[in-house]
Short mmCIF file of C-alpha atoms and ligand atoms in Angstrom, two decimals:
data_model
loop_
_atom_site.label_atom_id
_atom_site.label_comp_id
_atom_site.label_asym_id
_atom_site.label_seq_id
_atom_site.Cartn_x
_atom_site.Cartn_y
_atom_site.Cartn_z
CA UNK Z 5 -7.15 33.16 19.44
CA UNK Z 6 -5.18 29.95 18.97
CA UNK Z 7 -2.36 30.49 16.50
CA UNK Z 8 -2.46 26.81 15.55
CA UNK Z 9 -5.72 24.91 15.17
CA UNK Z 10 -5.74 21.17 15.66
CA UNK Z 11 -8.44 18.69 14.86
CA UNK Z 12 -8.44 14.93 14.46
CA UNK Z 13 -10.84 13.55 11.90
CA UNK Z 14 -10.82 9.77 11.55
CA UNK Z 15 -7.09 9.08 11.53
CA UNK Z 16 -5.97 12.37 9.96
CA UNK Z 17 -4.69 15.24 12.13
CA UNK Z 18 -5.58 18.60 10.58
CA UNK Z 19 -3.22 21.40 11.59
CA UNK Z 20 -4.12 24.94 10.52
CA UNK Z 21 -1.70 27.85 10.84
CA UNK Z 22 -4.04 30.50 12.16
CA UNK Z 23 -2.95 34.13 11.98
CA UNK Z 24 -4.89 34.99 8.81
CA UNK Z 25 -4.62 38.79 9.25
CA UNK Z 26 -0.83 38.40 9.04
CA UNK Z 27 -1.00 35.80 6.27
CA UNK Z 28 -0.16 33.21 8.96
CA UNK Z 29 3.28 34.72 9.55
CA UNK Z 30 5.12 32.95 12.34
CA UNK Z 31 5.58 34.55 15.72
CA UNK Z 32 7.25 32.71 18.57
CA UNK Z 33 3.93 31.50 19.97
CA UNK Z 34 2.80 29.99 16.67
CA UNK Z 35 6.11 28.29 16.19
CA UNK Z 36 6.15 26.73 19.67
CA UNK Z 37 2.53 25.74 19.35
CA UNK Z 38 3.23 24.02 16.01
CA UNK Z 39 6.10 22.09 17.63
CA UNK Z 40 3.82 20.95 20.48
CA UNK Z 41 1.11 19.96 18.04
CA UNK Z 42 3.55 17.90 15.96
CA UNK Z 43 4.66 16.16 19.17
CA UNK Z 44 1.02 15.30 19.91
CA UNK Z 45 0.73 13.83 16.42
CA UNK Z 46 3.81 11.67 16.99
CA UNK Z 47 2.53 10.35 20.33
CA UNK Z 48 -1.06 9.64 19.30
CA UNK Z 49 -1.04 6.26 17.58
CA UNK Z 50 -4.55 6.76 16.22
CA UNK Z 51 -3.16 9.53 13.95
CA UNK Z 52 -1.87 8.06 10.68
CA UNK Z 53 -1.42 11.20 8.57
CA UNK Z 54 -0.78 14.86 9.38
CA UNK Z 55 -2.25 17.61 7.18
CA UNK Z 56 -0.85 21.14 7.42
CA UNK Z 57 -2.60 24.12 5.84
CA UNK Z 58 -3.18 27.82 6.45
CA UNK Z 59 -6.27 29.78 7.51
CA UNK Z 60 -7.60 32.38 5.09
CA UNK Z 61 -5.86 33.26 1.83
CA UNK Z 62 -2.27 32.25 2.67
CA UNK Z 63 -0.35 29.15 3.70
CA UNK Z 64 2.24 31.23 5.59
CA UNK Z 65 4.24 34.40 4.90
CA UNK Z 66 7.19 33.11 6.97
CA UNK Z 67 8.63 34.99 9.92
CA UNK Z 68 6.45 37.80 11.28
CA UNK Z 69 8.61 40.71 10.19
CA UNK Z 70 6.80 43.18 12.41
CA UNK Z 71 8.43 41.33 15.32
CA UNK Z 72 11.97 41.45 13.94
CA UNK Z 73 14.24 44.27 14.96
CA UNK Z 74 16.69 45.34 12.23
CA UNK Z 75 19.39 45.83 14.86
CA UNK Z 76 19.13 42.20 16.02
CA UNK Z 77 22.57 40.75 16.55
CA UNK Z 78 23.45 37.72 14.50
CA UNK Z 79 23.31 35.59 17.65
CA UNK Z 80 19.64 36.49 18.05
CA UNK Z 81 18.82 35.44 14.48
CA UNK Z 82 20.58 32.14 15.08
CA UNK Z 83 18.53 31.67 18.25
CA UNK Z 84 15.26 32.35 16.40
CA UNK Z 85 16.18 29.64 13.91
CA UNK Z 86 17.33 27.11 16.48
CA UNK Z 87 14.29 27.64 18.72
CA UNK Z 88 11.51 28.38 16.28
CA UNK Z 89 12.18 26.96 12.82
CA UNK Z 90 14.74 24.15 12.90
CA UNK Z 91 12.71 22.20 15.49
CA UNK Z 92 9.65 22.41 13.21
CA UNK Z 93 11.35 21.08 10.07
CA UNK Z 94 13.22 18.41 12.07
CA UNK Z 95 9.98 17.25 13.66
CA UNK Z 96 8.30 17.00 10.25
CA UNK Z 97 11.18 15.00 8.75
CA UNK Z 98 11.41 12.70 11.79
CA UNK Z 99 7.67 12.21 12.32
CA UNK Z 100 6.84 8.53 11.96
CA UNK Z 101 3.82 9.24 9.77
CA UNK Z 102 3.29 11.04 6.48
CA UNK Z 103 2.91 14.81 6.55
CA UNK Z 104 1.05 16.53 3.72
CA UNK Z 105 1.42 20.26 3.10
CA UNK Z 106 -1.83 21.58 1.64
CA UNK Z 107 -0.60 24.90 0.30
CA UNK Z 108 -3.81 26.87 0.00
CA UNK Z 109 -2.25 30.25 -0.86
CA UNK Z 110 1.05 32.10 -0.80
CA UNK Z 111 3.92 30.35 0.99
CA UNK Z 112 6.82 32.75 1.52
CA UNK Z 113 10.14 32.63 3.36
CA UNK Z 114 10.19 30.06 6.15
CA UNK Z 115 6.52 29.39 5.29
CA UNK Z 116 7.60 28.07 1.88
CA UNK Z 117 10.43 26.01 3.29
CA UNK Z 118 8.29 24.38 5.97
CA UNK Z 119 5.98 23.27 3.14
CA UNK Z 120 8.93 22.02 1.09
CA UNK Z 121 10.13 19.63 3.80
CA UNK Z 122 6.80 17.79 3.94
CA UNK Z 123 6.36 14.29 2.48
CA UNK Z 124 3.64 15.25 0.02
CA UNK Z 125 3.16 18.83 -1.14
CA UNK Z 126 0.00 19.84 -2.95
CA UNK Z 127 -1.09 23.35 -3.86
CA UNK Z 128 -4.16 25.27 -4.96
CA UNK Z 129 -3.79 26.67 -8.47
CA UNK Z 130 -3.70 30.24 -7.11
CA UNK Z 131 -1.05 29.41 -4.51
CA UNK Z 132 2.56 30.50 -4.93
CA UNK Z 133 5.99 29.89 -3.45
CA UNK Z 134 8.38 32.76 -2.73
CA UNK Z 135 11.93 32.48 -1.39
CA UNK Z 136 11.43 35.99 -0.05
CA UNK Z 137 14.65 36.11 1.95
CA UNK Z 138 16.85 37.91 -0.58
CA UNK Z 139 14.38 40.81 -0.63
CA UNK Z 140 15.23 41.57 3.01
CA UNK Z 141 18.93 40.72 2.95
CA UNK Z 142 18.64 37.27 4.54
CA UNK Z 143 19.50 33.80 3.33
CA UNK Z 144 16.94 31.00 2.83
CA UNK Z 145 16.53 29.01 6.04
CA UNK Z 146 14.31 26.35 7.60
CA UNK Z 147 15.98 23.70 5.47
CA UNK Z 148 15.32 25.50 2.18
CA UNK Z 149 18.92 25.36 0.98
CA UNK Z 150 18.81 21.61 1.66
CA UNK Z 151 15.51 20.65 0.08
CA UNK Z 152 15.01 23.08 -2.81
CA UNK Z 153 18.15 22.09 -4.80
CA UNK Z 154 17.26 18.44 -4.24
CA UNK Z 155 13.71 19.02 -5.47
CA UNK Z 156 14.29 21.22 -8.50
CA UNK Z 157 18.03 20.97 -9.22
CA UNK Z 158 20.87 23.26 -8.27
CA UNK Z 159 20.43 25.92 -10.95
CA UNK Z 160 16.69 26.46 -10.55
CA UNK Z 161 17.11 26.57 -6.77
CA UNK Z 162 19.99 28.99 -6.98
CA UNK Z 163 18.14 31.39 -9.28
CA UNK Z 164 14.83 31.15 -7.42
CA UNK Z 165 16.52 31.82 -4.11
CA UNK Z 166 18.61 34.71 -5.33
CA UNK Z 167 15.91 36.41 -7.39
CA UNK Z 168 13.09 35.75 -4.90
CA UNK Z 169 10.70 35.06 -7.79
CA UNK Z 170 7.05 34.34 -7.15
CA UNK Z 171 6.66 30.76 -8.41
CA UNK Z 172 3.11 29.80 -9.33
CA UNK Z 173 1.67 26.41 -8.37
CA UNK Z 174 1.78 25.39 -12.04
CA UNK Z 175 5.47 26.29 -12.34
CA UNK Z 176 6.22 24.58 -9.03
CA UNK Z 177 4.52 21.44 -10.32
CA UNK Z 178 6.38 21.55 -13.64
CA UNK Z 179 9.78 21.87 -11.98
CA UNK Z 180 9.13 19.09 -9.44
CA UNK Z 181 8.87 21.34 -6.40
CA UNK Z 182 5.47 19.91 -5.50
CA UNK Z 183 3.49 16.71 -6.09
CA UNK Z 184 0.39 18.21 -7.75
CA UNK Z 185 -1.80 21.27 -7.91
CA UNK Z 186 -5.56 21.46 -8.21
CA UNK Z 187 -8.06 24.11 -9.34
CA UNK Z 188 -8.94 26.26 -6.32
CA UNK Z 189 -12.51 24.99 -6.10
CA UNK Z 190 -11.42 21.35 -5.89
CA UNK Z 191 -8.26 21.89 -3.88
CA UNK Z 192 -9.46 21.19 -0.34
CA UNK Z 193 -11.40 18.12 -1.33
CA UNK Z 194 -8.53 16.69 -3.39
CA UNK Z 195 -5.90 17.44 -0.74
CA UNK Z 196 -8.04 15.82 1.95
CA UNK Z 197 -8.59 12.81 -0.29
CA UNK Z 198 -4.81 12.31 -0.53
CA UNK Z 199 -4.53 12.67 3.26
CA UNK Z 200 -7.23 10.04 3.80
CA UNK Z 201 -5.53 7.69 1.35
CA UNK Z 202 -2.20 8.15 3.16
CA UNK Z 203 -3.93 7.44 6.48
CA UNK Z 204 -5.29 4.13 5.16
CA UNK Z 205 -1.88 2.81 4.06
CA UNK Z 206 0.55 0.74 6.16
CA UNK Z 207 1.68 3.54 8.49
CA UNK Z 208 4.81 1.80 9.75
CA UNK Z 209 5.84 0.93 6.20
CA UNK Z 210 5.44 4.59 5.27
CA UNK Z 211 7.52 5.60 8.29
CA UNK Z 212 10.30 3.24 7.14
CA UNK Z 213 9.99 4.62 3.59
CA UNK Z 214 10.43 8.10 5.05
CA UNK Z 215 13.52 6.98 7.01
CA UNK Z 216 14.99 5.47 3.84
CA UNK Z 217 14.33 8.67 1.89
CA UNK Z 218 15.86 10.78 4.66
CA UNK Z 219 18.99 8.62 4.51
CA UNK Z 220 19.10 8.74 0.71
CA UNK Z 221 19.70 12.47 0.91
CA UNK Z 222 23.09 11.91 2.48
CA UNK Z 223 24.24 8.32 1.85
CA UNK Z 224 25.99 6.68 -1.08
CA UNK Z 225 24.46 3.82 -3.07
CA UNK Z 226 26.04 0.94 -1.11
CA UNK Z 227 25.02 2.45 2.24
CA UNK Z 228 21.54 3.03 0.91
CA UNK Z 229 21.15 -0.62 -0.12
CA UNK Z 230 22.11 -1.64 3.42
CA UNK Z 231 19.57 0.79 4.85
CA UNK Z 232 16.87 -0.61 2.57
CA UNK Z 233 17.68 -4.12 3.78
CA UNK Z 234 17.38 -3.17 7.45
CA UNK Z 235 14.16 -1.23 6.97
CA UNK Z 236 12.63 -3.88 4.71
CA UNK Z 237 13.15 -6.44 7.46
CA UNK Z 238 11.39 -4.15 9.90
CA UNK Z 239 8.54 -3.61 7.43
CA UNK Z 240 8.14 -7.35 6.98
CA UNK Z 241 7.67 -7.75 10.75
CA UNK Z 242 4.54 -5.54 10.77
CA UNK Z 243 0.97 -6.81 10.92
CA UNK Z 244 0.20 -4.68 7.88
CA UNK Z 245 2.68 -6.70 5.82
CA UNK Z 246 0.91 -9.91 6.89
CA UNK Z 247 -2.43 -8.33 5.97
CA UNK Z 248 -1.06 -7.13 2.61
CA UNK Z 249 0.06 -10.63 1.64
CA UNK Z 250 -3.12 -12.26 2.97
CA UNK Z 251 -5.34 -9.80 1.07
CA UNK Z 252 -3.34 -10.35 -2.13
CA UNK Z 253 -3.81 -14.12 -1.89
CA UNK Z 254 -7.49 -13.78 -1.06
CA UNK Z 255 -7.93 -11.33 -3.96
CA UNK Z 256 -9.47 -8.59 -1.77
CA UNK Z 257 -8.58 -5.07 -0.71
CA UNK Z 258 -6.24 -5.00 2.29
CA UNK Z 259 -7.44 -3.50 5.55
CA UNK Z 260 -4.31 -1.92 7.01
CA UNK Z 261 -4.41 -0.93 10.68
CA UNK Z 262 -1.11 0.89 10.84
CA UNK Z 263 0.72 -1.57 13.08
C1 LHQ S 5 2.99 40.21 7.21
C2 LHQ S 5 3.94 39.34 6.66
C3 LHQ S 5 5.06 38.96 7.44
C4 LHQ S 5 4.20 40.29 9.14
C5 LHQ S 5 2.45 39.70 5.17
N1 LHQ S 5 5.14 39.46 8.67
N2 LHQ S 5 3.11 40.67 8.44
C6 LHQ S 5 13.93 33.51 10.17
C7 LHQ S 5 14.77 33.95 11.21
C8 LHQ S 5 14.77 35.25 11.70
C9 LHQ S 5 14.30 36.31 11.16
C10 LHQ S 5 13.76 36.48 9.91
O1 LHQ S 5 13.17 35.47 9.19
C11 LHQ S 5 13.28 34.18 9.22
C12 LHQ S 5 12.60 33.43 8.18
C13 LHQ S 5 11.74 34.16 7.20
O2 LHQ S 5 10.67 33.69 6.95
S1 LHQ S 5 12.30 35.57 6.42
C14 LHQ S 5 11.06 35.93 5.23
C15 LHQ S 5 9.86 36.59 5.85
N3 LHQ S 5 8.76 36.76 4.94
C16 LHQ S 5 8.74 37.65 3.94
O3 LHQ S 5 9.67 38.36 3.68
C17 LHQ S 5 7.45 37.80 3.18
C18 LHQ S 5 6.80 39.14 3.48
N4 LHQ S 5 5.50 39.25 2.84
C19 LHQ S 5 5.33 39.49 1.54
O4 LHQ S 5 6.25 39.59 0.77
C20 LHQ S 5 3.92 39.62 1.04
O5 LHQ S 5 3.09 39.92 2.13
C21 LHQ S 5 3.40 38.33 0.35
C22 LHQ S 5 4.11 38.17 -0.99
C23 LHQ S 5 3.60 37.10 1.22
C24 LHQ S 5 1.88 38.49 0.09
O6 LHQ S 5 1.65 39.70 -0.60
P1 LHQ S 5 0.17 40.27 -0.71
O7 LHQ S 5 -0.74 39.19 -1.14
O8 LHQ S 5 0.25 41.50 -1.55
O9 LHQ S 5 -0.27 40.64 0.78
P2 LHQ S 5 0.20 41.89 1.66
O10 LHQ S 5 1.64 42.13 1.49
O11 LHQ S 5 -0.74 43.02 1.44
O12 LHQ S 5 0.00 41.33 3.16
C25 LHQ S 5 -1.28 41.28 3.80
C26 LHQ S 5 -1.07 41.61 5.25
O13 LHQ S 5 -0.23 40.63 5.85
C27 LHQ S 5 -0.36 42.94 5.43
O14 LHQ S 5 -0.85 43.53 6.61
P3 LHQ S 5 -1.87 44.78 6.55
O15 LHQ S 5 -2.09 45.14 7.99
O16 LHQ S 5 -1.19 45.86 5.74
O17 LHQ S 5 -3.09 44.24 5.86
C28 LHQ S 5 1.08 42.54 5.63
O18 LHQ S 5 1.82 43.47 6.34
C29 LHQ S 5 0.91 41.26 6.42
N5 LHQ S 5 2.07 40.39 6.27
N6 LHQ S 5 3.57 39.05 5.38
N7 LHQ S 5 6.00 38.11 7.00
#
């Protein structure tokens, strides 16, 4: 059975984490397969949005704990992160197209933090987010200590990570951890609608927006204004910018092609 399912529908790439019996917990194979799939998404210019979800009732329960030995040396843990998790979150942040996390169910440990590094995060009402690490004596990884305080503020992040609380989709929405949540019955349809909208927008402009946001996480105000200037020039050299202006003047809807 493939641990990661991949399907292209129109210009959206649907990626499904597929180990439902283990709540889509990550083993090495799933992690490497997700990395390869994200590379395919980067290379295929017909893909203009990437949609990540989980099979069955979970998004992902993080690392497959049945495959972790409690006598692992620290060097081994570091290797698991550098080979299996860091490359996933780096690929998502560097991907030149929007990535939407469609959190269909529980997202725990690295599973939660992979969702939290995506560009748009939506959840089903019954979904939840758990920084499960403290329950097993580990620290939050996969970029969680970077993104969570920036999403919800230092105090909320600190408490959530230390206590390992189960955060409902509604709470996650209220504290700014996610973009929106939807009733379970409407979730798939609504999440896919957002993905299709993203795929119809000026893809290169969105890629530059993403680069600017990435930079904003580490740069000061002056540096950020310079970055905006450089990226705005690049955006204005795209065909989609020409189409946007033309459509505005002709009082019609633009037809962006992503170039
Ligand atoms: C699982 C898992 C799982 C295996 C549920 N593994 N089977 C990075 C570097 C190196 C090492 C360590 O980790 C990391 C990053 C990390 O992600 S660490 C954090 C790892 N994840 C967790 O600690 C979460 C563990 N899971 C849970 O706390 C619960 O399963 C949650 C809250 C996710 C869901 O609870 P329930 O809805 O009550 O489901 P369940 O616990 O009954 O699980 C259903 C099945 O899935 C069950 O198997 P079984 O054969 O009994 O039906 C679980 O054993 C299995 N499963 N998570 N991570």
